[in-house]
Short mmCIF file of C-alpha atoms and ligand atoms in Angstrom, two decimals:
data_model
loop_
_atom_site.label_atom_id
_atom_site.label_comp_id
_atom_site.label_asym_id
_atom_site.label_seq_id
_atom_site.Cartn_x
_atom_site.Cartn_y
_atom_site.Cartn_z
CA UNK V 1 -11.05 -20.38 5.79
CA UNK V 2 -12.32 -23.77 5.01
CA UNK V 3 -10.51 -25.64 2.01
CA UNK V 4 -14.03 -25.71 -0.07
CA UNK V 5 -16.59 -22.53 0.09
CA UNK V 6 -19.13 -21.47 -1.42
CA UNK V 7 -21.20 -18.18 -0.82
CA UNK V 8 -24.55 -18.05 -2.36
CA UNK V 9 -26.97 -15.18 -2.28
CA UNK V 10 -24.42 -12.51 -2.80
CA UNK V 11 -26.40 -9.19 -3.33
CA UNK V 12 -23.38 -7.54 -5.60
CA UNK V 13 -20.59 -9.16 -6.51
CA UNK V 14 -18.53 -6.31 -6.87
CA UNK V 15 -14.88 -5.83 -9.15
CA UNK V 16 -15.17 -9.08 -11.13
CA UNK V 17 -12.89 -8.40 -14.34
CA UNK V 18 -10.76 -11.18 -16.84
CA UNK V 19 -8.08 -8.93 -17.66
CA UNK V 20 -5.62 -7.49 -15.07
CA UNK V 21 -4.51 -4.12 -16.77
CA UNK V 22 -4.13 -0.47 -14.91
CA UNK V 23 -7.68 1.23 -14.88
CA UNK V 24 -7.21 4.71 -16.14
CA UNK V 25 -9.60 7.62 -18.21
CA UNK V 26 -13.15 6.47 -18.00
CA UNK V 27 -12.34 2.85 -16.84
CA UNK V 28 -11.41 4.37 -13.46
CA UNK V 29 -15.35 5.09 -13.22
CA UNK V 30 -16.62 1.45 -13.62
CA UNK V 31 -16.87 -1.03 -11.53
CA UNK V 32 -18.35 -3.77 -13.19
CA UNK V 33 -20.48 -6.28 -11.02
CA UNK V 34 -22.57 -9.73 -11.04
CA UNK V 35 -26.49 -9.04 -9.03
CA UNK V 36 -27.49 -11.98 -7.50
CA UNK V 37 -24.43 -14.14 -7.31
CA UNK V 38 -22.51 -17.54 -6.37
CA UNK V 39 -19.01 -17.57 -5.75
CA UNK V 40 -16.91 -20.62 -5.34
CA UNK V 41 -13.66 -21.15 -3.68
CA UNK V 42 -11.07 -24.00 -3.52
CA UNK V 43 -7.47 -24.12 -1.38
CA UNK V 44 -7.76 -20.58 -1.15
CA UNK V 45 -8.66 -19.52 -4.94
CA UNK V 46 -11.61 -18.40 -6.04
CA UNK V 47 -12.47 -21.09 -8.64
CA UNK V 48 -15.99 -19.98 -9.96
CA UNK V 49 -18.46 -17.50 -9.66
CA UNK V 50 -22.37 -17.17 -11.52
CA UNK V 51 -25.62 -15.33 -11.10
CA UNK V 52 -27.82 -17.51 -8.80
CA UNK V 53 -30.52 -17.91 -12.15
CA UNK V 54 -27.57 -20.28 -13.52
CA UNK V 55 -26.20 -22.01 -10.22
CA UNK V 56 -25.20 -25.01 -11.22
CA UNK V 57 -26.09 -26.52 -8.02
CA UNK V 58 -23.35 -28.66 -5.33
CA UNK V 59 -22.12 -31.99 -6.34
CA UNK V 60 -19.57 -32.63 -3.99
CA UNK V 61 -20.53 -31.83 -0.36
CA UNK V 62 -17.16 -33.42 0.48
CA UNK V 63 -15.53 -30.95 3.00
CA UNK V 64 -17.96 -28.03 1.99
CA UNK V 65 -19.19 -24.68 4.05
CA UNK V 66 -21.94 -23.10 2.72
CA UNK V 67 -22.58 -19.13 3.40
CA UNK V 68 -25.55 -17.60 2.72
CA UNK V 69 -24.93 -13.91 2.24
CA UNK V 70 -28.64 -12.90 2.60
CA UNK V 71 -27.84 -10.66 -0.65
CA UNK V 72 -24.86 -8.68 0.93
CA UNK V 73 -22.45 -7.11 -0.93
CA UNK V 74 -19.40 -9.02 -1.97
CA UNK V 75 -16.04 -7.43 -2.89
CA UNK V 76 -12.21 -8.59 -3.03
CA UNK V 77 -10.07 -7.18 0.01
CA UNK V 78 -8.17 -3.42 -0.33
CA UNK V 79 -5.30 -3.72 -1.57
CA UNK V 80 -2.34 -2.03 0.66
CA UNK V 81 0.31 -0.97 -1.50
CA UNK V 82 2.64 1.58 0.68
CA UNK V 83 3.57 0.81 4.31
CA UNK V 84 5.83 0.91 7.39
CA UNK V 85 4.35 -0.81 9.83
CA UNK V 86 7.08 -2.41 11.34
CA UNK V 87 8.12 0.55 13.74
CA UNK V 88 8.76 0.74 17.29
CA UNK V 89 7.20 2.58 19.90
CA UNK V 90 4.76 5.72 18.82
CA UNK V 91 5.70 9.15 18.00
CA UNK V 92 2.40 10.51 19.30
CA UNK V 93 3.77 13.00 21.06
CA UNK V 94 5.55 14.86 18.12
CA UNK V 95 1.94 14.43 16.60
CA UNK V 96 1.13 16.77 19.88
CA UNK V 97 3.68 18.92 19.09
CA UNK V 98 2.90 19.90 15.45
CA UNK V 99 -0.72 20.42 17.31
CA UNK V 100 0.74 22.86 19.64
CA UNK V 101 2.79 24.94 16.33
CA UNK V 102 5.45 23.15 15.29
CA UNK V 103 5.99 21.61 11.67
CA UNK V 104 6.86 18.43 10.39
CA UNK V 105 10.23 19.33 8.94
CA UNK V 106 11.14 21.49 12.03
CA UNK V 107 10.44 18.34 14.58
CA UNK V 108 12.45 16.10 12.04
CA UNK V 109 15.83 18.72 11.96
CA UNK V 110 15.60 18.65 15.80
CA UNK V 111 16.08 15.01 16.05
CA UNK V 112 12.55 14.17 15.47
CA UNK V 113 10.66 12.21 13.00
CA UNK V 114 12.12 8.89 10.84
CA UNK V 115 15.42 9.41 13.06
CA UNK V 116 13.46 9.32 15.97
CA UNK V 117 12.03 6.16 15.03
CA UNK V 118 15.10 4.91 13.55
CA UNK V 119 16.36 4.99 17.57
CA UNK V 120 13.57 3.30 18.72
CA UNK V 121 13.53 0.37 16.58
CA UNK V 122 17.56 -0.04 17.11
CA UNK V 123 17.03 -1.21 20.07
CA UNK V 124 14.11 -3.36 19.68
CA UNK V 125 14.28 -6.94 19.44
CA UNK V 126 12.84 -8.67 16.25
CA UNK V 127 10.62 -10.24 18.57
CA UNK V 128 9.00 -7.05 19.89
CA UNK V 129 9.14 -5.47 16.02
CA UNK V 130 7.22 -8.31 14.88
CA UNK V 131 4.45 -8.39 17.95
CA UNK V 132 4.13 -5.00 17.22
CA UNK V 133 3.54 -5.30 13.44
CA UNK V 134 1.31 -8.03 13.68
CA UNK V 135 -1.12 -6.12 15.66
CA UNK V 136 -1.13 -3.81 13.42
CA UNK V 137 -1.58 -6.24 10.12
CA UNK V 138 -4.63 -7.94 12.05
CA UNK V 139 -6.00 -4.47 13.02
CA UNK V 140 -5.44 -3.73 9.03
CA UNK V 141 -7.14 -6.90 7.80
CA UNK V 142 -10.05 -6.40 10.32
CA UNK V 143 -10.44 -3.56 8.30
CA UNK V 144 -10.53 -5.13 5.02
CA UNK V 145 -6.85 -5.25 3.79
CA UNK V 146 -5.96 -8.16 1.79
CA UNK V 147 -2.49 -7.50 0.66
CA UNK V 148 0.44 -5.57 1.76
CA UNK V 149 3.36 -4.01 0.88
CA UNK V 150 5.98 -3.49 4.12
CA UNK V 151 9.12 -0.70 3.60
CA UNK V 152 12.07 -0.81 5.84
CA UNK V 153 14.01 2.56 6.89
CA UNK V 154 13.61 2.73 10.48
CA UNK V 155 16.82 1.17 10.91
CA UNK V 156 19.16 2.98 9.08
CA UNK V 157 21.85 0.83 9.27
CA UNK V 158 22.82 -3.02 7.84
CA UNK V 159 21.96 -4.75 10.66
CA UNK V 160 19.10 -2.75 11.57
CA UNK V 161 17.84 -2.75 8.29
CA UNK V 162 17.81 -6.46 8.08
CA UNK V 163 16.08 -7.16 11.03
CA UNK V 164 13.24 -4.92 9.62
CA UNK V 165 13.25 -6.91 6.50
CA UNK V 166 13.58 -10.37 8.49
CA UNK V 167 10.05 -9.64 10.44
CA UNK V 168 8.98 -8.48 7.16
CA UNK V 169 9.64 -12.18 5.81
CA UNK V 170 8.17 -13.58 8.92
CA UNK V 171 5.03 -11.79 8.33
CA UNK V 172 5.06 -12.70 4.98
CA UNK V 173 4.93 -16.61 6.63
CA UNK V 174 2.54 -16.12 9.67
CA UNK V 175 -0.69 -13.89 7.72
CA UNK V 176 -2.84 -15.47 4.63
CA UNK V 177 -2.15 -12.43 2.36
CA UNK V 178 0.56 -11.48 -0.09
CA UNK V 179 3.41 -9.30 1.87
CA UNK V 180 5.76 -7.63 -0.58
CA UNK V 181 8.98 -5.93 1.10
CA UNK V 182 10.60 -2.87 -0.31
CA UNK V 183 14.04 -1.93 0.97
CA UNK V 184 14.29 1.73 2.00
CA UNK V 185 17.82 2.25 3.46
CA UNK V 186 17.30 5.34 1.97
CA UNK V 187 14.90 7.28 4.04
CA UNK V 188 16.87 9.79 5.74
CA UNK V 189 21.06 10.08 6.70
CA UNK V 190 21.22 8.61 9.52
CA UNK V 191 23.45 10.21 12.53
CA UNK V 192 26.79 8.56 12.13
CA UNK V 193 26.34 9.62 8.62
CA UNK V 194 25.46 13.61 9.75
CA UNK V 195 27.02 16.03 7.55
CA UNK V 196 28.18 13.03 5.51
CA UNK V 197 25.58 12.08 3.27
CA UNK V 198 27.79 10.93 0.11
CA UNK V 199 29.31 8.33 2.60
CA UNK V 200 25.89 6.92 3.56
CA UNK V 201 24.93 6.71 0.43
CA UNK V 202 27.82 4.94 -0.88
CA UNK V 203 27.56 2.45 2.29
CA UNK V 204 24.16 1.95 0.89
CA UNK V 205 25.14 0.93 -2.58
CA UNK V 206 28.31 -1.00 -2.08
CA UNK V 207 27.25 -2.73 1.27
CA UNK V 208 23.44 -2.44 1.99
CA UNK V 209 22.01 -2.88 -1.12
CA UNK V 210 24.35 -6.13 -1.97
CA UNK V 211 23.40 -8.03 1.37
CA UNK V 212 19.68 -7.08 1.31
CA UNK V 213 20.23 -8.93 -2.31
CA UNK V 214 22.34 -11.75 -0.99
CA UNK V 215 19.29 -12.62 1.67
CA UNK V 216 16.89 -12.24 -1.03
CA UNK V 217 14.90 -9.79 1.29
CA UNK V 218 13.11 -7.17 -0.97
CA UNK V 219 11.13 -7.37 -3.99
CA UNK V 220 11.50 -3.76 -4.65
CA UNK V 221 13.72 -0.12 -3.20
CA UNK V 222 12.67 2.84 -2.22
CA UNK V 223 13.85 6.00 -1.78
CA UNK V 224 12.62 9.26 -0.14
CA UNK V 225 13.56 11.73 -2.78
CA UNK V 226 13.35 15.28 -0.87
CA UNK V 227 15.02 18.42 -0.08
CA UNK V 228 17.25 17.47 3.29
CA UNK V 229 16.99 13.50 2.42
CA UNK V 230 18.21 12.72 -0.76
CA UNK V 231 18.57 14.38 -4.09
CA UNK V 232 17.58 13.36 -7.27
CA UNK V 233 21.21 12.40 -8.15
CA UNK V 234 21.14 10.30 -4.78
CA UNK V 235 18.34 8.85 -5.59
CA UNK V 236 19.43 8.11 -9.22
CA UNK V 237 22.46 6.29 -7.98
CA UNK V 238 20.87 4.46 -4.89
CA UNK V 239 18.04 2.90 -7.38
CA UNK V 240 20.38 2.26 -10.40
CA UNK V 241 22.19 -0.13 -7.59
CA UNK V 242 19.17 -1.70 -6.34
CA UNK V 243 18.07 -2.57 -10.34
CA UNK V 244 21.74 -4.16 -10.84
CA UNK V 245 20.63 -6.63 -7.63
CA UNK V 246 17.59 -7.13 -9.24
CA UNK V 247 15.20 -4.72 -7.05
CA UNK V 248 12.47 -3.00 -9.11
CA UNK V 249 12.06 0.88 -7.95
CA UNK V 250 9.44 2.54 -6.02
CA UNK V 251 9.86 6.50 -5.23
CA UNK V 252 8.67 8.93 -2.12
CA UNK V 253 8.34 11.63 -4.51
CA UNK V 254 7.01 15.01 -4.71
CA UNK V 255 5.71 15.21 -1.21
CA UNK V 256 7.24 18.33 0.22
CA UNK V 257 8.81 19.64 -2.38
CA UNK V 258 9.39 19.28 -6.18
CA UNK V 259 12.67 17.01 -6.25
CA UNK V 260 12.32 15.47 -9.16
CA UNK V 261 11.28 11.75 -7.46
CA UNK V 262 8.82 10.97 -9.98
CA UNK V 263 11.15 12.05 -13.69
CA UNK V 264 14.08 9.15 -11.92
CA UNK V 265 11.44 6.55 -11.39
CA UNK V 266 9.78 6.95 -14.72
CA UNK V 267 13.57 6.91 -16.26
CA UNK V 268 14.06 3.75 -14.23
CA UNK V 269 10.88 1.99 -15.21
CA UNK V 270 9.76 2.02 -10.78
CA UNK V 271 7.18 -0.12 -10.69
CA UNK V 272 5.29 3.12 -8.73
CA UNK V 273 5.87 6.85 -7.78
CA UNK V 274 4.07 7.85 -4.47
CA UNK V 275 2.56 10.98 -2.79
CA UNK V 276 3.18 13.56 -5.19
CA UNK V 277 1.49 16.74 -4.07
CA UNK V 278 4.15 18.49 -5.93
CA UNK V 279 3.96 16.50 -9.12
CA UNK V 280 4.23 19.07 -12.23
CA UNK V 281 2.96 19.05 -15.63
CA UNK V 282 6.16 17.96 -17.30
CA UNK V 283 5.62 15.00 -14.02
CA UNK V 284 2.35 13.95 -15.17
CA UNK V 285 3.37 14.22 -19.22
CA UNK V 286 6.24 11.66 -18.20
CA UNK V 287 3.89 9.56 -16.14
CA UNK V 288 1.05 9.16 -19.14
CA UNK V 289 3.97 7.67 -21.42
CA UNK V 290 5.06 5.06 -18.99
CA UNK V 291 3.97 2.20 -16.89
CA UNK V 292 4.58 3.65 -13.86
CA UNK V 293 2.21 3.56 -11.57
CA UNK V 294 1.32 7.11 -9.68
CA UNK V 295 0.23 6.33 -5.98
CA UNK V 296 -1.42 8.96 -3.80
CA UNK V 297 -1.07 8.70 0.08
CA UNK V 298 -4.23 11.02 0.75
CA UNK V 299 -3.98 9.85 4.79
CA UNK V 300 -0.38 11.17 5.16
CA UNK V 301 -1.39 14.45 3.37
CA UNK V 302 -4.31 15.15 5.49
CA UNK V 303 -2.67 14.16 8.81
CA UNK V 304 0.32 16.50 7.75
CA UNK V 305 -1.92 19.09 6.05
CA UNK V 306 -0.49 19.25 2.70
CA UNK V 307 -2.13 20.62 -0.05
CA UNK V 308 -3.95 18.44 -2.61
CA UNK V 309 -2.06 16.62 -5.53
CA UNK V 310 -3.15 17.33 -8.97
CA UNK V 311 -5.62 14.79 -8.99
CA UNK V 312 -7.48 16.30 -11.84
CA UNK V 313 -4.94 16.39 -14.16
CA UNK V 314 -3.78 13.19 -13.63
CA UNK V 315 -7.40 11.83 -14.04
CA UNK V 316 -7.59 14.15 -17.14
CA UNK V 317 -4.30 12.76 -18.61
CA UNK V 318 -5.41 8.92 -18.29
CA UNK V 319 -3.53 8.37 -15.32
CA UNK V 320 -3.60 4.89 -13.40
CA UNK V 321 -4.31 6.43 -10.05
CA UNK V 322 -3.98 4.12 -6.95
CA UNK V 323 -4.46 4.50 -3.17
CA UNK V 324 -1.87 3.49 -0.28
CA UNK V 325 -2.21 3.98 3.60
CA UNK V 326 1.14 5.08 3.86
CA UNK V 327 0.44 3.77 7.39
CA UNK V 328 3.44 4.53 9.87
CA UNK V 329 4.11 6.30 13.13
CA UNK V 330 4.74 9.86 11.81
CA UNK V 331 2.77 10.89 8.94
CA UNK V 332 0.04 8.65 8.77
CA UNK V 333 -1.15 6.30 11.73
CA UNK V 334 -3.88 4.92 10.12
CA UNK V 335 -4.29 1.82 7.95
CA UNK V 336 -7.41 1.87 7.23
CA UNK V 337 -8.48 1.44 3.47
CA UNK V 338 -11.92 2.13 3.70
CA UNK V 339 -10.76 5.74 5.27
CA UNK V 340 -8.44 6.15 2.60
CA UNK V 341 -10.70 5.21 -0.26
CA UNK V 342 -13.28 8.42 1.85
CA UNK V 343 -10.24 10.60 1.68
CA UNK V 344 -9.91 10.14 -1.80
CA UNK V 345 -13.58 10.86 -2.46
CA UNK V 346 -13.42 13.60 -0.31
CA UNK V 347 -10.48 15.44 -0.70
CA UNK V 348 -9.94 14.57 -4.13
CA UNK V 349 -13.53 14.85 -5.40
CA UNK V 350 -12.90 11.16 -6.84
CA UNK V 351 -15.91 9.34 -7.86
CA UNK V 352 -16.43 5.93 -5.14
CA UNK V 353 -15.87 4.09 -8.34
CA UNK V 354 -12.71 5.53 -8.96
CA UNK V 355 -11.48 5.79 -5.27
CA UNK V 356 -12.70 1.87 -5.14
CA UNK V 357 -10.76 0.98 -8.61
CA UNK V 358 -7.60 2.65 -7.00
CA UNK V 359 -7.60 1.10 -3.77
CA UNK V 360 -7.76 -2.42 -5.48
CA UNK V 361 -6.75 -3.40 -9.10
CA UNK V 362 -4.41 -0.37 -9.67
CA UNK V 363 -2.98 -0.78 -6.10
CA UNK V 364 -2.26 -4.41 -7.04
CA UNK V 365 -0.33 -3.27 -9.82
CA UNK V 366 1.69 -0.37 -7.78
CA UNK V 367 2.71 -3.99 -5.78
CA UNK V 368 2.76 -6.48 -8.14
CA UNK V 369 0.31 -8.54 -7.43
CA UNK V 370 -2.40 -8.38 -9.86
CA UNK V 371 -2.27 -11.66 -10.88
CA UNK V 372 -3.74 -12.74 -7.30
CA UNK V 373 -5.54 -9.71 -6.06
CA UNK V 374 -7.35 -6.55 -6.34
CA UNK V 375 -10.18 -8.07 -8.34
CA UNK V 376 -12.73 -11.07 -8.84
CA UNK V 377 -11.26 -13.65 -11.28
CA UNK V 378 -10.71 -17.31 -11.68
CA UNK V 379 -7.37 -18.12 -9.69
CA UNK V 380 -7.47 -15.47 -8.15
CA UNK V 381 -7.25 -14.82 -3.96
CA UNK V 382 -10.20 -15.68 -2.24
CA UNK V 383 -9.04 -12.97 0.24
CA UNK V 384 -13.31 -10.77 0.07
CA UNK V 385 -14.83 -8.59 2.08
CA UNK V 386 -18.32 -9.23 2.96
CA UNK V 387 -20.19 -5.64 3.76
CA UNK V 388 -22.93 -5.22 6.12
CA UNK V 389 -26.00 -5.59 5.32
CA UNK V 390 -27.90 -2.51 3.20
CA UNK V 391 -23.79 -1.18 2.00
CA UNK V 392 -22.04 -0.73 -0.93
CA UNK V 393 -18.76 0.40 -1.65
CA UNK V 394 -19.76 4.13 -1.98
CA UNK V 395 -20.81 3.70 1.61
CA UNK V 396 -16.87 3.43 2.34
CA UNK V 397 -16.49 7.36 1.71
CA UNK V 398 -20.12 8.33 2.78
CA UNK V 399 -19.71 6.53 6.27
CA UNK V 400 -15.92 7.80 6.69
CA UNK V 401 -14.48 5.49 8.85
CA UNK V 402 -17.33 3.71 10.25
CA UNK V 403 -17.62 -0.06 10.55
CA UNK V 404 -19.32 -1.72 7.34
CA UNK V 405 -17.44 -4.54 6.81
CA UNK V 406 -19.23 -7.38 8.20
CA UNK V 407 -17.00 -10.52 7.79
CA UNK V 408 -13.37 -10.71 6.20
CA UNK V 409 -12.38 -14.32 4.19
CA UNK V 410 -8.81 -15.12 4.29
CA UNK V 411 -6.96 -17.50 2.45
CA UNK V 412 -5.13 -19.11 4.45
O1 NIG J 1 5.88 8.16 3.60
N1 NIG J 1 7.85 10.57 3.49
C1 NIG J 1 8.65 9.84 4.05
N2 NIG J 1 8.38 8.80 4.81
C2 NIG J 1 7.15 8.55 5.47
C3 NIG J 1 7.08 9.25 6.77
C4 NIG J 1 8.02 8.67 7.70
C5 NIG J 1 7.97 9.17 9.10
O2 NIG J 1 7.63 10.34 9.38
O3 NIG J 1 8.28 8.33 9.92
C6 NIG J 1 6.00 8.87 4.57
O4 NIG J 1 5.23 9.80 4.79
FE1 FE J 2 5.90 6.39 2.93
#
């Protein structure tokens, strides 16, 4: 991106808000725009924006591009805000295999599934992990994601784990978007541990947890809270370390089972609860009094076939709702936003508005970055999606997975 830009012309200049607070009730189905627009951007921040009637016109050509967007739609880029795309290798074959009759839990308690991965990316380099997650971040920005939050949990043991979180940092330093890394040590026993899960999870708290901390390699941990990972007591224990090293908690909660993911991450003050298909009332009643942000994964629950989360209720309870990819080798191998914001729509019987608001200003808050993304606002990213001509955002869900994104602005 050049240093100075300006795009004039802009059809819809969609998402542009002043304040940066959760959208929930009604405000999940506006999205408020500017017809006929400017926009402005300096070093990377978007430093003004206008209808075209008030264009104040260019002093300074100094360094300068000019875009005219022939009265396209304008829009800030999806936020990501649940990931692990730093894997290695592809598990497309167990993908086969649940085709052929087999289930998700019964490949993972034959060896299958996150320990299967956890193998593979032992003994990959950080070289090769990083090639391999870069592809997959520029085939995610070509796509329209502008921010990103990265999990670890593939390695499944210190050293392992660190070298996920190290290409995680170098990712962070190569692409012009925000990167957040979450630690996730805590995504399945791994097999030294077998039959021994108390041990791994004390190795977790009194020596995984402190050197993730010491490297200052995670903004926030995880864990995946589920019958045959880790119990609600587990998980209790792992976060309440991660807090005392200064880690804000996220939770895998409610997927599979009702494990109580979502009432320890509320207790905890996790900055987000995610999937949730099994989320109860009592669930949602805890959620509404918090600032917890509830994040559904709709991709990983249609490529697993799960049933729906209660959606409804949330949305009837005034409910934050935000979208994530969930994007990883063996629940959901897609990171497309665009699909997930159709998903949403279309499984969930979301408005676009709402699947649109959830995919960027609430998904900025699941990640903490609303201050820079997820919306149009002075200072803020100019990381924007320019859509193809004759498109708007509903066009996302009605042309499910199709290509209407017809130029990406970075940062950087
Ligand atoms: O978010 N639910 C747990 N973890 C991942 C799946 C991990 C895997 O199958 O590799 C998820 O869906
Ligand atoms: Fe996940």
């Amino acid at each position: 991106m050049p240093r100075k830009l300006l795009i004039k012309n802009i059809g819809k200049l969609l998402q542009v808000r002043n304040s940066s607070k959760p959208l929930c009730g009604e405000e999940l189905n506006e999205v408020p725009f500017l017809a006929n627009a400017w926009l402005a951007a300096d070093d990377g921040k978007i430093a003004d924006f206008g209808t075209m009637e008030d264009f104040p016109g260019i002093s300074d050509w100094n360094g300068l591009e000019v875009m005219d967007a022939g009265g396209r739609v304008l829009m800030p880029a999806f936020v990501d805000c649940h990931t692990h795309i730093v894997f290695a290798g592809s598990r497309q074959d167990e993908f086969v295999m649940r085709l052929k009759g087999k289930t998700y839990e019964e490949i993972a308690a034959a060896g299958g599934g996150i320990l299967n991965s956890a193998l593979k990316l032992r003994a990959a380099s950080e070289e090769e992990l990083l090639e391999g997650a870069s592809l997959r971040l520029k085939q995610m920005m070509a796509h329209g994601t502008g921010a990103v939050e990265i999990k670890s949990g593939y390695g499944l043991d210190l050293n392992s784990e660190l070298k996920m979180l190290r290409v995680i940092r170098r990712l962070r330093e190569k692409f012009p978007i925000p990167v957040k890394a979450t630690f996730l040590g805590a995504h399945a026993v791994p097999p030294e541990y077998k039959g021994n899960k108390d041990g791994y999870v004390e190795h977790l708290i009194k020596e995984m947890i402190p050197a993730v901390a010491a490297e200052n390699l995670a903004d926030f941990i995880d864990v995946f809270c589920e019958q045959g990972y880790f119990s609600k007591t587990d998980t209790e224990k792992i976060l309440e370390a991660g807090l005392r090293h200064g880690l804000r908690p996220k939770v895998h909660a409610e997927q599979l089972s009702h494990s109580g993911g979502i009432e320890t991450g509320v207790r905890l003050g996790a900055i987000s609860v995610d999937h949730l298909e099994y989320a109860s009332e009592h669930d949602i009643n805890l959620l509404k009094n918090s600032h917890t942000i509830p994040v559904l994964l709709p991709g990983a629950q249609f490529f697993l076939g799960l049933k729906n989360p209660p959606v409804a209720e949330m949305i009837r309870s005034g409910l934050p709702l935000a979208i994530g990819s969930d994007f990883n080798p063996g629940s959901c191998p897609s990171g497309n936003m665009g699909l997930m914001m159709a998903l949403g729509c279309i499984m969930y019987k979301l408005s676009p508005e709402a699947a649109f608001n959830a995919c960027t200003v609430n998904a900025a808050h699941a990640m903490g970055v609303e201050k820079e993304c997820g919306a149009i606002f002075h200072g803020a990213r100019a990381n924007l999606l320019m859509l193809k001509s004759g498109y708007d955002y509903p066009s996302f869900a009605y042309h499910f997975g199709m290509e209407i994104i017809e130029n990406t602005i970075f940062s950087g």
